């Protein structure tokens, strides 16, 4: 049920695809996003929003341009979401993840919460790779 509410909320702003497993995928300002749901225990549905902010960013020894340093110092800092930087084969990959209990959230509040996270991910992307 929570994923259905999230789908309706997101469709106000984005084209949303529903995967075979029920996961929702969409893009916002160059950021690829997926929402997955689980029930931690009966009556406790949790949604997990993962945003792929950027990938294959250059590796640099200069602290002013070093991706992990910039993320640690608060690039795109927001209240919602935890950033993660991973060294991939072709450079740095950056994600933003936010998990939250979804019980009792209606379509409006759910949309607001999801868009706060996605907006933060977009701000991070802009600061890391430009517009």
PDB file of C-alpha atoms in Angstrom:
ATOM      1  CA  UNK A   1       0.000   0.000   0.000  1.00  0.00           C
ATOM      2  CA  UNK A   2       2.821   2.462   0.836  1.00  0.00           C
ATOM      3  CA  UNK A   3       4.438   1.974  -2.569  1.00  0.00           C
ATOM      4  CA  UNK A   4       1.081   2.670  -4.221  1.00  0.00           C
ATOM      5  CA  UNK A   5       0.765   5.951  -2.314  1.00  0.00           C
ATOM      6  CA  UNK A   6       4.372   6.813  -3.224  1.00  0.00           C
ATOM      7  CA  UNK A   7       3.659   6.047  -6.896  1.00  0.00           C
ATOM      8  CA  UNK A   8       0.622   8.348  -6.979  1.00  0.00           C
ATOM      9  CA  UNK A   9       2.551  11.072  -5.159  1.00  0.00           C
ATOM     10  CA  UNK A  10       5.530  10.861  -7.527  1.00  0.00           C
ATOM     11  CA  UNK A  11       3.347  10.798 -10.635  1.00  0.00           C
ATOM     12  CA  UNK A  12       2.367  14.386  -9.819  1.00  0.00           C
ATOM     13  CA  UNK A  13       5.932  15.373 -10.777  1.00  0.00           C
ATOM     14  CA  UNK A  14       7.529  12.537 -12.794  1.00  0.00           C
ATOM     15  CA  UNK A  15       6.988   9.666 -15.167  1.00  0.00           C
ATOM     16  CA  UNK A  16       7.223   6.630 -12.897  1.00  0.00           C
ATOM     17  CA  UNK A  17       7.894   3.064 -13.953  1.00  0.00           C
ATOM     18  CA  UNK A  18       6.856   0.141 -11.771  1.00  0.00           C
ATOM     19  CA  UNK A  19       9.173  -2.871 -11.826  1.00  0.00           C
ATOM     20  CA  UNK A  20       8.153  -6.511 -11.527  1.00  0.00           C
ATOM     21  CA  UNK A  21       9.154  -6.392  -7.859  1.00  0.00           C
ATOM     22  CA  UNK A  22       6.999  -3.292  -7.287  1.00  0.00           C
ATOM     23  CA  UNK A  23       9.959  -0.890  -7.105  1.00  0.00           C
ATOM     24  CA  UNK A  24       9.344   2.576  -8.528  1.00  0.00           C
ATOM     25  CA  UNK A  25      11.918   4.193 -10.801  1.00  0.00           C
ATOM     26  CA  UNK A  26      12.060   7.753 -12.114  1.00  0.00           C
ATOM     27  CA  UNK A  27      14.524  10.506 -12.989  1.00  0.00           C
ATOM     28  CA  UNK A  28      14.757  14.050 -11.667  1.00  0.00           C
ATOM     29  CA  UNK A  29      17.228  16.589 -13.048  1.00  0.00           C
ATOM     30  CA  UNK A  30      19.675  13.935 -14.231  1.00  0.00           C
ATOM     31  CA  UNK A  31      19.379  11.971 -10.986  1.00  0.00           C
ATOM     32  CA  UNK A  32      18.149   8.392 -11.318  1.00  0.00           C
ATOM     33  CA  UNK A  33      15.945   7.273  -8.405  1.00  0.00           C
ATOM     34  CA  UNK A  34      14.345   4.096  -7.112  1.00  0.00           C
ATOM     35  CA  UNK A  35      11.840   3.627  -4.291  1.00  0.00           C
ATOM     36  CA  UNK A  36      11.570   0.195  -2.700  1.00  0.00           C
ATOM     37  CA  UNK A  37       9.316  -0.940   0.098  1.00  0.00           C
ATOM     38  CA  UNK A  38       9.507  -3.498   2.842  1.00  0.00           C
ATOM     39  CA  UNK A  39       7.652  -4.266   6.040  1.00  0.00           C
ATOM     40  CA  UNK A  40      10.093  -4.493   8.950  1.00  0.00           C
ATOM     41  CA  UNK A  41       7.382  -6.049  11.055  1.00  0.00           C
ATOM     42  CA  UNK A  42       3.621  -6.173  10.880  1.00  0.00           C
ATOM     43  CA  UNK A  43       2.308  -2.633  10.752  1.00  0.00           C
ATOM     44  CA  UNK A  44       5.710  -1.043  10.080  1.00  0.00           C
ATOM     45  CA  UNK A  45       6.090  -0.404   6.344  1.00  0.00           C
ATOM     46  CA  UNK A  46       9.357   1.289   5.406  1.00  0.00           C
ATOM     47  CA  UNK A  47      10.238   2.920   2.102  1.00  0.00           C
ATOM     48  CA  UNK A  48      13.798   3.285   0.877  1.00  0.00           C
ATOM     49  CA  UNK A  49      14.611   5.963  -1.692  1.00  0.00           C
ATOM     50  CA  UNK A  50      17.984   5.643  -3.421  1.00  0.00           C
ATOM     51  CA  UNK A  51      19.175   8.377  -5.780  1.00  0.00           C
ATOM     52  CA  UNK A  52      22.165   7.909  -8.075  1.00  0.00           C
ATOM     53  CA  UNK A  53      23.536  11.443  -7.937  1.00  0.00           C
ATOM     54  CA  UNK A  54      26.600  11.072 -10.180  1.00  0.00           C
ATOM     55  CA  UNK A  55      28.956   8.437 -11.489  1.00  0.00           C
ATOM     56  CA  UNK A  56      32.445   8.216 -12.937  1.00  0.00           C
ATOM     57  CA  UNK A  57      33.515  11.526 -11.393  1.00  0.00           C
ATOM     58  CA  UNK A  58      37.261  12.183 -11.733  1.00  0.00           C
ATOM     59  CA  UNK A  59      39.692  11.225  -8.995  1.00  0.00           C
ATOM     60  CA  UNK A  60      41.696  14.195  -7.739  1.00  0.00           C
ATOM     61  CA  UNK A  61      44.380  14.803  -5.121  1.00  0.00           C
ATOM     62  CA  UNK A  62      43.297  18.451  -4.775  1.00  0.00           C
ATOM     63  CA  UNK A  63      40.954  18.813  -1.744  1.00  0.00           C
ATOM     64  CA  UNK A  64      39.034  21.552  -3.576  1.00  0.00           C
ATOM     65  CA  UNK A  65      37.962  19.121  -6.310  1.00  0.00           C
ATOM     66  CA  UNK A  66      38.226  15.756  -4.506  1.00  0.00           C
ATOM     67  CA  UNK A  67      34.726  14.249  -4.554  1.00  0.00           C
ATOM     68  CA  UNK A  68      34.805  12.440  -1.168  1.00  0.00           C
ATOM     69  CA  UNK A  69      36.178  15.566   0.509  1.00  0.00           C
ATOM     70  CA  UNK A  70      33.535  17.796  -1.075  1.00  0.00           C
ATOM     71  CA  UNK A  71      30.732  15.429  -0.046  1.00  0.00           C
ATOM     72  CA  UNK A  72      32.125  15.132   3.504  1.00  0.00           C
ATOM     73  CA  UNK A  73      32.267  18.928   3.753  1.00  0.00           C
ATOM     74  CA  UNK A  74      28.581  19.173   2.885  1.00  0.00           C
ATOM     75  CA  UNK A  75      28.196  19.598  -0.876  1.00  0.00           C
ATOM     76  CA  UNK A  76      24.442  19.720  -1.494  1.00  0.00           C
ATOM     77  CA  UNK A  77      23.870  19.454   2.239  1.00  0.00           C
ATOM     78  CA  UNK A  78      20.266  18.837   3.158  1.00  0.00           C
ATOM     79  CA  UNK A  79      18.254  17.465   6.027  1.00  0.00           C
ATOM     80  CA  UNK A  80      17.017  14.367   4.221  1.00  0.00           C
ATOM     81  CA  UNK A  81      19.261  11.590   2.992  1.00  0.00           C
ATOM     82  CA  UNK A  82      22.651  10.062   3.594  1.00  0.00           C
ATOM     83  CA  UNK A  83      25.277  10.518   0.873  1.00  0.00           C
ATOM     84  CA  UNK A  84      27.706   7.768  -0.030  1.00  0.00           C
ATOM     85  CA  UNK A  85      30.799   7.951  -2.218  1.00  0.00           C
ATOM     86  CA  UNK A  86      32.233   4.768  -3.709  1.00  0.00           C
ATOM     87  CA  UNK A  87      35.295   4.385  -5.917  1.00  0.00           C
ATOM     88  CA  UNK A  88      34.174   2.680  -9.124  1.00  0.00           C
ATOM     89  CA  UNK A  89      36.212   1.428 -12.060  1.00  0.00           C
ATOM     90  CA  UNK A  90      36.047   4.814 -13.807  1.00  0.00           C
ATOM     91  CA  UNK A  91      36.028   7.247 -10.879  1.00  0.00           C
ATOM     92  CA  UNK A  92      33.787   8.240  -7.992  1.00  0.00           C
ATOM     93  CA  UNK A  93      30.109   7.241  -7.804  1.00  0.00           C
ATOM     94  CA  UNK A  94      27.807   9.211  -5.496  1.00  0.00           C
ATOM     95  CA  UNK A  95      24.428   8.104  -4.136  1.00  0.00           C
ATOM     96  CA  UNK A  96      21.953   9.582  -1.682  1.00  0.00           C
ATOM     97  CA  UNK A  97      19.766   7.239   0.331  1.00  0.00           C
ATOM     98  CA  UNK A  98      16.842   7.878   2.648  1.00  0.00           C
ATOM     99  CA  UNK A  99      14.731   5.279   4.469  1.00  0.00           C
ATOM    100  CA  UNK A 100      11.635   6.188   6.445  1.00  0.00           C
ATOM    101  CA  UNK A 101       8.549   4.611   8.035  1.00  0.00           C
ATOM    102  CA  UNK A 102       5.637   5.172   5.676  1.00  0.00           C
ATOM    103  CA  UNK A 103       2.677   4.222   7.889  1.00  0.00           C
ATOM    104  CA  UNK A 104       0.046   6.940   7.983  1.00  0.00           C
ATOM    105  CA  UNK A 105       1.516   9.109   5.229  1.00  0.00           C
ATOM    106  CA  UNK A 106      -1.044  10.278   2.720  1.00  0.00           C
ATOM    107  CA  UNK A 107      -0.297  11.181  -0.883  1.00  0.00           C
ATOM    108  CA  UNK A 108       0.433  14.866  -0.188  1.00  0.00           C
ATOM    109  CA  UNK A 109       2.842  14.415   2.724  1.00  0.00           C
ATOM    110  CA  UNK A 110       4.488  11.441   0.974  1.00  0.00           C
ATOM    111  CA  UNK A 111       5.080  13.563  -2.129  1.00  0.00           C
ATOM    112  CA  UNK A 112       6.546  16.386  -0.068  1.00  0.00           C
ATOM    113  CA  UNK A 113       8.930  14.066   1.750  1.00  0.00           C
ATOM    114  CA  UNK A 114      10.075  12.287  -1.413  1.00  0.00           C
ATOM    115  CA  UNK A 115      10.602  15.553  -3.279  1.00  0.00           C
ATOM    116  CA  UNK A 116      12.678  16.978  -0.413  1.00  0.00           C
ATOM    117  CA  UNK A 117      15.077  14.055  -0.781  1.00  0.00           C
ATOM    118  CA  UNK A 118      15.086  14.164  -4.590  1.00  0.00           C
ATOM    119  CA  UNK A 119      15.602  17.937  -4.532  1.00  0.00           C
ATOM    120  CA  UNK A 120      18.598  17.452  -2.248  1.00  0.00           C
ATOM    121  CA  UNK A 121      20.008  14.828  -4.634  1.00  0.00           C
ATOM    122  CA  UNK A 122      19.590  17.232  -7.556  1.00  0.00           C
ATOM    123  CA  UNK A 123      21.339  20.012  -5.630  1.00  0.00           C
ATOM    124  CA  UNK A 124      24.244  17.643  -4.923  1.00  0.00           C
ATOM    125  CA  UNK A 125      24.451  16.709  -8.595  1.00  0.00           C
ATOM    126  CA  UNK A 126      24.508  20.351  -9.670  1.00  0.00           C
ATOM    127  CA  UNK A 127      27.310  21.143  -7.229  1.00  0.00           C
ATOM    128  CA  UNK A 128      29.337  18.087  -8.281  1.00  0.00           C
ATOM    129  CA  UNK A 129      28.894  18.068 -12.050  1.00  0.00           C
ATOM    130  CA  UNK A 130      27.275  21.392 -12.954  1.00  0.00           C
ATOM    131  CA  UNK A 131      23.884  21.958 -14.529  1.00  0.00           C
TER     132      UNK A 131
END
